[in-house]
Amino acid sequence: MTCSTTLTGQNPAAAGGTPAPSVPAPQLDWSPCVPGSAFDCATARVPLDYNNPGGRTLELAVVKRKATGPGRRIGTLFFNPGGPGGPGTVQMPQNYERSPREVRERFDIVSWDPRGIGSSTAVNCFASPEEAADWNASKAAGFPVGEKERAAFIAAYKDLARRCEQRDPELLRHVSTTDTARDLDQLRRAVGESHLTYQGISYGTILGATYANLFPDKVRAMVLDSNIDPQAWTNHASDADPRLTTFLRMGSDRTAAATLDQFLTLCGSTTTAHCAFSAGSPEATRDKFDQLMQKLRKHPVGAWTYAGTVADVVNSLYIVHPGWTDLAGRLQDLWQGRVAEPSPLPHPPAVPHPNPYLGEEQGAAVLCGDSPNPRDPNV
């Protein structure tokens, strides 16, 4: 919905159609992220506009964990955690131990907050945290239910677009995936690698594919995990007004429904000792879930509304353990009329800014810079 007015970037075809002028590689002055940290941090300066490298520059927050195997190092592995909007300086340290031991031994692992995100030069359409909190409170959690909430939702995002246009329209025009792929090539050069080794998850697969198309002779190896269809992402490279938003073109609604069905099937196939929400069979557990959603429509449990609960369910399905187990416990609490404890946040890593501002305008700016979205919120 924010794409409907001002959060629209450069044409994707034009953005990748002409090679950018040569730009010197940024200097990375690594130092421990915080005293005693095993992670090193640095800041890279890159052009806002690669077609105008002498103009405004942006800062990219970068993090590195050195290879742990003495004498076995192969090179540098760049990691993007997804999003768009995932702050690599936070999520890479949080997930570092989940990387295979062999990878940690043989590669320096480097990640960064992409332009517009987190601790890099960020899209932030509010003058203060209080303003951001007030805006977020002006709309329903999750998604709107009913005409009144729908009207408030549309008004909130129109207000967000207006704020963004006033704050930094120049930055909004240069936060596309193409821009970030060029940043990634600069970071590759900055660490002295002749070719890129890369792992990208979810949105990171679009970033990896974009890099490979822009710099096909600079790819050493790529792991693209949970691939997004580039044709769906870019609206088939068409500027025509699309009928669906980016995530609906990707089929996110259908895949979320299929994953939820699998969760309820597996939960119902075991006992409450292993899945707290089980009703004794898959069919009974699916019926129990439907009944819970109907109850929450009429009678929220504390702050747990129907829409807010659906949003929590979808977000909790990304990681099986402990995500699915914790979700089953929250659903059972709500079924019994108890206010559920929200999903626990990961432990903040030892970096200078473990909780950067991550307003939803950051991811929206990338989405709108990559492809057209419907301009009419009533479609």
Coordinates of C-alpha atoms in Angstrom, one line a residue:
M1 CA 0.0 0.0 0.0
T2 CA 2.9 2.4 0.6
C3 CA 4.0 1.8 -3.0
S4 CA 0.9 3.7 -4.2
T5 CA 2.4 7.1 -4.0
T6 CA 5.9 8.1 -3.2
L7 CA 7.9 4.9 -2.4
T8 CA 8.7 4.2 -6.0
G9 CA 12.2 3.9 -7.2
Q10 CA 14.0 3.9 -10.5
N11 CA 12.9 1.7 -13.3
P12 CA 14.3 -1.8 -12.7
A13 CA 15.3 -2.2 -16.4
A14 CA 17.0 1.2 -16.5
A15 CA 18.7 0.5 -13.2
G16 CA 20.5 -2.5 -14.5
G17 CA 20.7 -1.7 -18.1
T18 CA 23.8 0.5 -18.2
P19 CA 27.1 -0.3 -16.5
A20 CA 27.9 2.1 -13.8
P21 CA 31.1 4.2 -13.9
S22 CA 34.1 2.8 -12.1
V23 CA 34.1 3.5 -8.4
P24 CA 37.1 3.0 -6.0
A25 CA 36.6 0.2 -3.5
P26 CA 35.7 1.3 0.0
Q27 CA 38.2 1.1 2.8
L28 CA 37.2 -1.2 5.7
D29 CA 38.8 -0.4 9.0
W30 CA 37.9 -3.5 11.0
S31 CA 37.9 -3.4 14.8
P32 CA 36.1 -5.5 17.4
C33 CA 32.4 -4.7 17.3
V34 CA 32.5 -4.2 21.1
P35 CA 35.4 -4.9 23.5
G36 CA 36.1 -8.6 23.6
S37 CA 33.7 -9.5 20.8
A38 CA 34.6 -12.3 18.3
F39 CA 33.0 -10.2 15.6
D40 CA 34.7 -7.3 13.8
C41 CA 32.8 -4.3 12.5
A42 CA 33.5 -1.6 9.9
T43 CA 31.7 1.0 7.9
A44 CA 31.9 1.2 4.1
R45 CA 31.1 4.3 2.1
V46 CA 29.4 3.8 -1.3
P47 CA 27.8 6.2 -3.8
L48 CA 24.1 6.9 -3.4
D49 CA 23.9 6.8 -7.2
Y50 CA 26.5 4.7 -9.1
N51 CA 25.8 6.7 -12.2
N52 CA 27.0 9.8 -10.3
P53 CA 29.8 8.5 -8.1
G54 CA 31.1 11.9 -7.2
G55 CA 27.8 12.9 -5.5
R56 CA 26.2 11.9 -2.2
T57 CA 27.5 8.9 -0.4
L58 CA 25.9 6.4 2.0
E59 CA 27.3 4.4 4.9
L60 CA 27.0 0.6 5.1
A61 CA 27.4 -1.1 8.5
V62 CA 29.4 -4.3 8.0
V63 CA 30.2 -7.2 10.3
K64 CA 32.7 -10.1 10.0
R65 CA 33.6 -13.3 11.8
K66 CA 37.1 -14.5 10.8
A67 CA 37.6 -18.1 9.7
T68 CA 38.2 -20.3 12.7
G69 CA 40.4 -23.0 11.0
P70 CA 44.1 -21.9 11.0
G71 CA 45.7 -22.6 7.6
R72 CA 42.4 -23.8 6.1
R73 CA 40.8 -20.5 5.1
I74 CA 39.4 -20.4 1.5
G75 CA 38.1 -16.8 1.4
T76 CA 35.1 -14.7 2.3
L77 CA 31.5 -15.8 2.4
F78 CA 29.0 -12.9 2.1
F79 CA 25.6 -13.6 3.8
N80 CA 22.2 -11.9 3.3
P81 CA 19.5 -13.0 5.8
G82 CA 16.5 -11.9 3.7
G83 CA 13.7 -9.4 4.0
P84 CA 14.0 -7.1 2.3
G85 CA 15.0 -5.3 5.4
G86 CA 17.0 -7.9 7.3
P87 CA 19.9 -6.3 9.2
G88 CA 22.9 -8.5 8.5
T89 CA 24.9 -6.9 11.3
V90 CA 22.4 -8.3 13.8
Q91 CA 21.1 -11.5 12.1
M92 CA 24.5 -12.9 11.0
P93 CA 25.9 -12.9 14.5
Q94 CA 22.7 -14.3 15.9
N95 CA 22.7 -17.2 13.5
Y96 CA 26.5 -17.7 13.2
E97 CA 26.6 -20.9 15.2
R98 CA 24.0 -22.5 12.9
S99 CA 26.4 -22.3 10.0
P100 CA 28.1 -25.7 9.3
R101 CA 31.4 -26.0 11.2
E102 CA 33.3 -26.6 7.9
V103 CA 32.0 -23.2 6.6
R104 CA 33.0 -21.4 9.8
E105 CA 36.4 -23.0 9.7
R106 CA 37.2 -22.1 6.1
F107 CA 35.5 -18.8 5.4
D108 CA 35.5 -15.3 6.9
I109 CA 31.7 -14.7 7.1
V110 CA 30.7 -11.2 6.3
S111 CA 27.3 -9.5 6.3
W112 CA 26.0 -6.0 6.2
D113 CA 22.8 -3.9 6.6
P114 CA 21.8 -3.1 3.0
R115 CA 21.4 0.5 2.1
G116 CA 18.2 1.9 3.5
I117 CA 18.2 -0.7 6.4
G118 CA 19.1 -0.8 10.1
S119 CA 22.4 0.7 11.0
S120 CA 23.4 1.7 7.5
T121 CA 22.1 5.0 6.0
A122 CA 18.5 4.0 6.7
V123 CA 15.1 4.9 5.4
N124 CA 13.3 6.5 8.4
C125 CA 10.2 8.5 7.8
F126 CA 9.7 9.6 11.4
A127 CA 11.4 12.4 13.4
S128 CA 11.4 10.3 16.6
P129 CA 10.6 6.9 18.0
E130 CA 7.5 8.3 19.6
E131 CA 6.2 9.4 16.1
A132 CA 6.9 5.9 14.7
A133 CA 5.1 4.3 17.7
D134 CA 2.1 6.7 17.2
W135 CA 1.9 5.9 13.5
N136 CA 2.0 2.1 14.2
A137 CA -0.8 2.4 16.8
S138 CA -3.0 4.2 14.3
K139 CA -3.7 1.0 12.4
A140 CA -4.8 -2.5 13.3
A141 CA -2.2 -5.1 14.1
G142 CA -1.6 -7.6 11.3
F143 CA -4.2 -6.6 8.7
P144 CA -7.5 -4.7 8.7
V145 CA -10.8 -6.5 9.4
G146 CA -13.9 -4.7 8.4
E147 CA -14.5 -1.4 6.6
K148 CA -13.6 0.8 9.6
E149 CA -10.2 -0.8 10.1
R150 CA -9.6 -0.9 6.3
A151 CA -10.2 2.9 6.0
A152 CA -7.8 3.5 8.9
F153 CA -5.2 1.2 7.3
I154 CA -5.3 3.1 4.0
A155 CA -5.1 6.5 5.8
A156 CA -2.1 5.3 7.8
Y157 CA -0.2 4.3 4.7
K158 CA -1.0 7.4 2.8
D159 CA 0.3 9.3 5.8
L160 CA 3.5 7.2 5.8
A161 CA 4.0 7.9 2.1
R162 CA 3.7 11.6 2.7
R163 CA 6.2 11.5 5.6
C164 CA 8.7 9.5 3.5
E165 CA 8.4 12.0 0.6
Q166 CA 9.2 14.8 3.0
R167 CA 12.1 13.1 4.8
D168 CA 14.5 11.8 2.1
P169 CA 13.0 11.3 -1.4
E170 CA 16.5 11.1 -2.9
L171 CA 17.4 8.0 -0.8
L172 CA 14.1 6.3 -1.7
R173 CA 15.1 6.4 -5.4
H174 CA 18.3 4.5 -4.7
V175 CA 17.4 1.5 -2.4
S176 CA 16.6 -1.0 -5.1
T177 CA 18.1 -4.5 -5.2
T178 CA 20.2 -3.4 -8.2
D179 CA 21.8 -0.7 -6.0
T180 CA 22.4 -3.2 -3.2
A181 CA 24.0 -5.7 -5.7
R182 CA 26.4 -3.0 -6.7
D183 CA 27.2 -2.4 -3.1
L184 CA 27.9 -6.1 -2.7
D185 CA 30.4 -6.0 -5.5
Q186 CA 32.1 -3.0 -3.8
L187 CA 32.3 -5.0 -0.6
R188 CA 33.7 -8.0 -2.5
R189 CA 36.4 -5.7 -3.8
A190 CA 37.0 -4.2 -0.4
V191 CA 37.9 -7.5 1.2
G192 CA 40.2 -8.4 -1.6
E193 CA 38.2 -11.2 -3.2
S194 CA 38.4 -11.6 -7.0
H195 CA 35.1 -13.5 -7.1
L196 CA 32.0 -13.6 -4.9
T197 CA 31.1 -16.5 -2.6
Y198 CA 27.6 -15.8 -1.3
Q199 CA 24.7 -17.3 0.7
G200 CA 21.2 -15.6 0.5
I201 CA 18.0 -16.6 2.1
S202 CA 14.5 -15.7 0.8
Y203 CA 14.9 -12.1 -0.4
G204 CA 18.6 -12.8 -0.4
T205 CA 18.0 -15.1 -3.4
I206 CA 16.7 -12.1 -5.4
L207 CA 19.8 -10.2 -4.4
G208 CA 22.1 -13.1 -5.4
A209 CA 20.3 -13.6 -8.7
T210 CA 20.6 -9.8 -9.4
Y211 CA 24.3 -9.8 -8.6
A212 CA 24.9 -12.9 -10.9
N213 CA 23.1 -11.1 -13.8
L214 CA 25.0 -7.9 -13.3
F215 CA 28.4 -9.5 -12.6
P216 CA 28.3 -13.0 -14.2
D217 CA 32.1 -13.2 -14.4
K218 CA 32.6 -12.4 -10.7
V219 CA 30.7 -15.3 -9.2
R220 CA 32.7 -18.1 -7.5
A221 CA 29.8 -19.9 -5.7
M222 CA 26.3 -19.1 -4.5
V223 CA 23.8 -20.8 -2.2
L224 CA 20.3 -19.4 -2.8
D225 CA 18.0 -20.8 -0.1
S226 CA 14.2 -20.5 -0.4
N227 CA 14.2 -19.1 -3.9
I228 CA 11.8 -16.3 -4.9
D229 CA 10.6 -16.3 -8.5
P230 CA 12.3 -13.3 -10.1
Q231 CA 9.5 -13.0 -12.7
A232 CA 6.9 -12.7 -9.9
W233 CA 9.2 -10.3 -8.0
T234 CA 9.6 -7.9 -10.9
N235 CA 6.1 -8.2 -12.4
H236 CA 7.7 -9.9 -15.4
A237 CA 9.8 -6.8 -15.9
S238 CA 6.7 -5.0 -17.0
D239 CA 5.9 -1.4 -16.0
A240 CA 2.2 -2.1 -16.6
D241 CA 0.0 -1.5 -13.5
P242 CA -0.1 -4.9 -11.8
R243 CA -3.3 -6.5 -10.5
L244 CA -1.5 -8.0 -7.5
T245 CA 1.1 -6.9 -5.0
T246 CA 4.6 -8.3 -4.9
F247 CA 3.9 -10.9 -2.2
L248 CA 0.7 -12.1 -3.8
R249 CA 2.5 -12.5 -7.2
M250 CA 5.0 -14.6 -5.3
G251 CA 2.2 -16.8 -3.9
S252 CA 3.1 -16.1 -0.3
D253 CA -0.5 -16.4 0.7
R254 CA -0.8 -19.9 -0.8
T255 CA 2.5 -21.1 0.6
A256 CA 1.7 -19.7 4.1
A257 CA -1.7 -21.6 4.1
A258 CA 0.0 -24.8 3.0
T259 CA 2.6 -24.5 5.8
L260 CA -0.1 -23.8 8.4
D261 CA -2.0 -26.8 7.2
Q262 CA 1.1 -28.9 7.6
F263 CA 1.7 -27.5 11.1
L264 CA -1.9 -28.4 12.2
T265 CA -1.6 -31.8 10.6
L266 CA 1.6 -32.7 12.4
C267 CA 0.4 -31.2 15.6
G268 CA -2.8 -33.2 15.5
S269 CA -0.9 -36.4 14.7
T270 CA 0.8 -36.3 18.1
T271 CA -0.1 -35.8 21.7
T272 CA -0.4 -32.6 23.7
A273 CA 2.9 -33.6 25.4
H274 CA 4.6 -32.9 22.0
C275 CA 2.3 -30.3 20.6
A276 CA 0.2 -28.3 23.1
F277 CA -2.5 -27.4 20.6
S278 CA -3.2 -30.9 19.5
A279 CA -6.9 -32.0 19.6
G280 CA -6.1 -35.7 19.0
S281 CA -6.2 -35.8 15.2
P282 CA -5.3 -33.6 12.2
E283 CA -8.9 -32.9 11.3
A284 CA -9.9 -32.1 14.9
T285 CA -6.9 -29.8 15.3
R286 CA -7.7 -27.9 12.1
D287 CA -11.3 -27.5 13.4
K288 CA -10.0 -26.3 16.7
F289 CA -7.8 -23.7 15.0
D290 CA -10.8 -22.5 12.9
Q291 CA -12.9 -22.2 16.1
L292 CA -10.2 -20.2 17.8
M293 CA -10.0 -17.8 14.9
Q294 CA -13.8 -17.3 15.0
K295 CA -13.7 -16.7 18.8
L296 CA -10.9 -14.1 18.4
R297 CA -12.9 -12.2 15.8
K298 CA -15.6 -11.6 18.4
H299 CA -13.6 -11.6 21.6
P300 CA -9.9 -10.8 21.5
V301 CA -7.8 -12.2 24.4
G302 CA -6.1 -9.1 25.8
A303 CA -4.2 -7.6 22.8
W304 CA -4.5 -10.8 20.8
T305 CA -6.9 -10.0 18.1
Y306 CA -7.9 -12.2 15.2
A307 CA -5.7 -10.4 12.7
G308 CA -2.8 -10.0 15.1
T309 CA -2.9 -13.7 15.9
V310 CA -2.9 -14.7 12.2
A311 CA 0.1 -12.5 11.7
D312 CA 1.9 -14.1 14.6
V313 CA 1.1 -17.6 13.3
V314 CA 2.5 -16.8 9.9
N315 CA 5.7 -15.3 11.3
S316 CA 6.2 -18.2 13.7
L317 CA 6.1 -20.8 10.9
Y318 CA 9.5 -19.8 9.4
I319 CA 11.6 -21.8 11.9
V320 CA 10.4 -25.3 13.0
H321 CA 12.3 -25.4 16.2
P322 CA 11.6 -23.7 18.5
G323 CA 9.1 -21.7 16.4
W324 CA 6.4 -24.3 15.9
T325 CA 6.6 -25.6 19.5
D326 CA 6.3 -22.1 20.9
L327 CA 3.4 -21.3 18.5
A328 CA 1.5 -24.4 19.7
G329 CA 1.8 -23.2 23.3
R330 CA 0.6 -19.7 22.5
L331 CA -2.4 -21.0 20.5
Q332 CA -3.3 -23.3 23.5
D333 CA -3.1 -20.4 25.9
L334 CA -5.5 -18.3 23.7
W335 CA -7.8 -21.3 23.3
Q336 CA -8.1 -21.4 27.1
G337 CA -8.6 -17.7 27.3
R338 CA -5.2 -16.8 28.7
V339 CA -3.1 -13.9 27.4
A340 CA -0.3 -15.6 25.5
E341 CA 3.3 -14.5 25.9
P342 CA 4.7 -13.2 22.6
S343 CA 7.4 -15.1 20.8
P344 CA 10.7 -14.4 22.6
L345 CA 13.1 -12.2 20.7
P346 CA 16.6 -13.6 19.9
H347 CA 19.4 -12.6 22.2
P348 CA 20.9 -9.3 21.0
P349 CA 24.4 -9.9 19.6
A350 CA 27.5 -8.1 20.8
V351 CA 27.5 -5.4 18.2
P352 CA 27.3 -1.6 18.6
H353 CA 23.6 -1.3 17.6
P354 CA 21.9 -4.6 18.4
N355 CA 18.4 -3.1 18.1
P356 CA 18.5 -0.7 15.1
Y357 CA 15.3 1.0 13.9
L358 CA 13.6 -1.4 11.4
G359 CA 10.4 0.4 10.4
E360 CA 8.4 -1.3 7.7
E361 CA 9.0 1.6 5.4
Q362 CA 12.5 0.2 4.9
G363 CA 11.4 -3.1 3.3
A364 CA 8.6 -1.3 1.5
A365 CA 11.1 1.1 -0.1
V366 CA 13.0 -1.8 -1.6
L367 CA 9.9 -3.6 -2.8
C368 CA 8.6 -0.4 -4.5
G369 CA 12.0 0.3 -6.0
D370 CA 12.1 -3.1 -7.7
S371 CA 8.7 -3.4 -9.3
P372 CA 5.3 -1.7 -9.7
N373 CA 2.6 -2.4 -7.2
P374 CA -1.1 -1.6 -7.5
R375 CA -1.7 2.2 -7.0
D376 CA -5.4 1.8 -6.0
P377 CA -5.6 0.3 -2.4
N378 CA -9.2 -0.7 -3.2
V379 CA -8.3 -3.1 -6.0

